[in-house]
Amino acid sequence: HMASILYPFISILFEPPAADLRMTRIKEYNQRKPQNPSYCGCMPWIPELGLTANDKDRLVSGQWLSSNHIQSALVLLQKHVYHMGGPRYSLSIAPNNSRFLLQDSTSDIEILYLRDHWVTIHRINGRIIVYDSGRDDSNRISTELEYRLMSIYGNWYLVYIANMQKQTGSNDCGLFAVATAINCAYFGSSDTVHFIQEEMRDHLLRCFEDKCPRPFPSLERMEID
């Protein structure tokens, strides 16, 4: 259920079904957010992860995830996978926070930032798999991502485009990137999982507060023609 072709001529031969999800979090959050004159977004939320009240506000109110969220999620994933007897990943972060890489001797799991968009890349068994929840209808990855992959992995390689669910709306790409990275670490892939998008923010909030990166809520693994 993945399309593959020699880089850079990349195409996808499928269309995932559209999701009908409600996106009303900003309004709901503003209605229940306490009006505290002494409130400061720089106040610690989860000090061990360096997350602040402002990071919590962004997560709960439906805004884009920042590099703070991505880094914290991968720090938790790195520790938890090892404690569960999995690979001992090293975590590397690009100076401009545009690339977060979990790496061991046989595989990479990385989240890349591409001009207001997060995507997940999984290198395993000699394959490079792209998980992009924001693909457009042209069924091609962006030119920017092509250049980024070229700069990381070289000029010519086989790229597999994961047949993953498309996100609804424009604010949740970071959630899909984190959810996909977690599935790749635990299960080896994430291409046929249909995440329950309206539950993803609450789930990540609990993962941070419990300091445990659990797989995101999903329907049964789906087969997509």
C-alpha positions in Angstrom: 0.0 0.0 0.0 2.8 2.3 -0.8 3.8 3.9 -4.1 7.4 3.8 -5.1 9.4 5.1 -8.0 13.0 6.3 -8.6 13.6 9.8 -7.2 12.8 12.5 -8.2 9.8 11.3 -10.3 7.5 10.5 -7.4 3.8 9.8 -7.8 0.9 8.3 -5.8 -1.8 6.2 -7.3 -4.4 6.4 -4.5 -6.8 8.8 -2.9 -7.6 8.2 0.8 -11.2 8.7 1.8 -12.2 12.1 3.1 -12.6 12.4 6.9 -15.6 14.3 8.3 -14.2 15.8 11.6 -15.3 18.7 13.7 -12.7 21.5 14.3 -14.1 23.7 17.0 -11.3 23.7 19.6 -10.3 27.3 19.6 -13.8 28.6 20.4 -14.3 25.9 23.0 -10.9 26.6 24.6 -11.5 30.3 24.8 -14.8 29.8 26.4 -13.4 27.7 29.3 -9.9 29.3 29.6 -9.6 31.0 33.0 -9.3 34.7 33.0 -6.4 35.2 35.3 -4.7 38.6 35.3 -1.5 37.1 36.6 -1.4 34.4 33.9 1.9 34.3 32.0 2.6 32.1 29.0 6.2 31.6 30.1 5.1 29.8 33.3 6.2 26.1 33.4 3.7 23.5 32.3 6.0 20.4 32.3 9.4 21.5 33.4 11.1 18.2 32.7 10.3 18.7 29.0 10.8 22.4 28.9 7.1 23.0 28.0 5.4 26.2 29.2 1.9 27.3 29.7 2.1 28.9 26.2 2.9 25.5 24.7 -0.2 24.0 26.5 -2.3 26.9 25.2 -1.2 26.2 21.6 -1.9 22.5 21.9 -5.3 22.8 23.5 -6.6 25.7 21.5 -6.1 24.1 18.1 -3.0 26.0 16.9 0.0 24.6 15.0 2.4 22.5 17.0 5.7 24.3 17.5 9.2 22.8 17.6 8.8 22.6 21.4 6.0 20.1 21.0 7.8 18.0 18.4 11.1 17.9 20.4 9.3 16.9 23.6 7.3 14.1 21.9 10.5 12.6 20.5 12.4 12.9 23.8 9.6 10.9 25.4 9.6 8.4 22.5 13.4 8.0 22.6 13.3 7.1 26.3 10.2 5.0 26.3 11.1 2.8 23.3 14.4 1.9 25.0 12.8 1.2 28.3 10.4 -1.2 26.5 13.3 -3.1 25.1 13.4 -1.5 21.7 16.2 0.3 19.9 18.4 2.8 21.7 17.8 5.8 19.5 20.0 8.9 19.5 18.2 12.2 19.2 19.6 14.9 16.9 18.1 18.3 16.4 19.1 20.7 13.6 20.2 24.2 14.8 17.1 25.9 13.3 14.7 23.2 14.6 13.8 22.2 11.1 14.8 18.5 11.6 14.3 16.2 14.5 16.0 12.8 14.0 15.8 9.6 16.0 18.4 7.2 14.8 19.9 3.8 15.6 22.2 1.5 13.6 19.4 0.2 11.3 16.7 2.9 11.0 15.9 6.6 11.2 12.6 8.3 12.3 12.6 12.0 11.6 10.2 14.9 11.6 11.0 17.7 9.1 9.7 21.2 9.1 8.8 22.5 5.6 7.5 26.0 5.5 4.5 25.8 7.9 4.2 22.0 7.6 5.5 19.0 9.5 6.1 15.6 7.8 7.6 12.3 9.0 10.3 10.3 7.2 11.1 6.7 8.1 14.3 5.0 6.8 14.2 1.3 7.4 15.4 -1.8 5.6 17.0 0.3 2.8 13.8 2.2 2.1 12.8 5.8 2.7 9.1 6.2 3.5 7.4 9.6 3.4 4.4 10.2 5.7 2.7 13.5 4.7 -0.8 14.1 5.9 -1.1 17.4 3.9 -0.5 16.1 0.4 -2.3 18.1 -2.3 -4.4 16.6 -5.0 -1.5 16.3 -7.4 -0.4 13.3 -5.5 3.2 14.4 -5.4 5.4 15.5 -2.6 6.5 19.2 -2.6 9.6 20.4 -4.4 10.9 21.6 -1.1 10.7 18.1 0.4 12.4 16.7 -2.7 15.3 19.0 -2.2 15.4 18.2 1.5 15.5 14.5 0.9 18.2 15.0 -1.7 20.3 17.0 0.7 20.0 14.3 3.4 20.1 11.0 1.5 21.7 11.8 -1.9 20.6 12.4 -5.4 19.1 9.0 -6.4 17.2 6.6 -4.2 13.9 4.8 -4.0 11.2 6.7 -2.2 8.0 5.1 -0.9 5.0 7.4 -0.4 2.9 6.0 2.5 -0.7 5.6 1.7 -1.8 7.5 4.8 -4.8 9.4 5.8 -5.1 13.1 4.8 -5.7 15.6 7.6 -8.7 17.8 7.7 -7.9 21.5 8.0 -4.4 23.0 8.1 -3.4 23.1 11.7 -2.9 19.4 12.6 0.1 18.3 10.5 2.3 18.3 13.6 -0.1 15.9 15.4 -0.1 13.5 12.4 3.7 13.7 12.3 4.1 12.8 16.0 1.4 10.1 15.8 3.1 8.6 12.7 6.6 8.7 14.4 5.2 6.9 17.4 3.6 4.1 15.3 6.8 3.7 13.3 8.8 3.3 16.5 6.4 0.8 18.0 5.0 -1.1 15.0 7.4 -0.5 12.1 4.9 1.4 10.0 1.9 3.7 10.0 0.6 3.8 6.5 -2.9 2.1 6.9 -3.8 3.6 10.3 -6.8 6.0 10.3 -6.3 8.3 13.3 -9.3 9.8 15.1 -8.4 13.4 14.4 -10.7 15.1 16.9 -9.1 13.1 19.7 -5.5 13.8 18.8 -4.9 17.0 20.8 -6.3 15.6 24.0 -4.3 12.5 23.6 -1.0 14.3 23.1 -1.8 16.5 26.1 -2.2 13.3 28.2 1.0 11.9 26.7 2.9 14.9 27.8 1.4 15.1 31.3 1.9 11.3 31.9 5.3 11.5 30.2 4.4 8.4 28.2 4.1 8.5 24.3 1.2 6.1 23.7 -0.1 5.3 20.2 -2.7 7.8 19.1 -6.4 6.8 19.0 -7.3 5.2 15.7 -9.9 3.1 14.0 -9.0 -0.4 12.9 -6.1 -0.5 10.5 -7.7 0.2 7.1 -7.0 -1.2 3.7 -7.0 1.5 1.0 -7.4 0.6 -2.7 
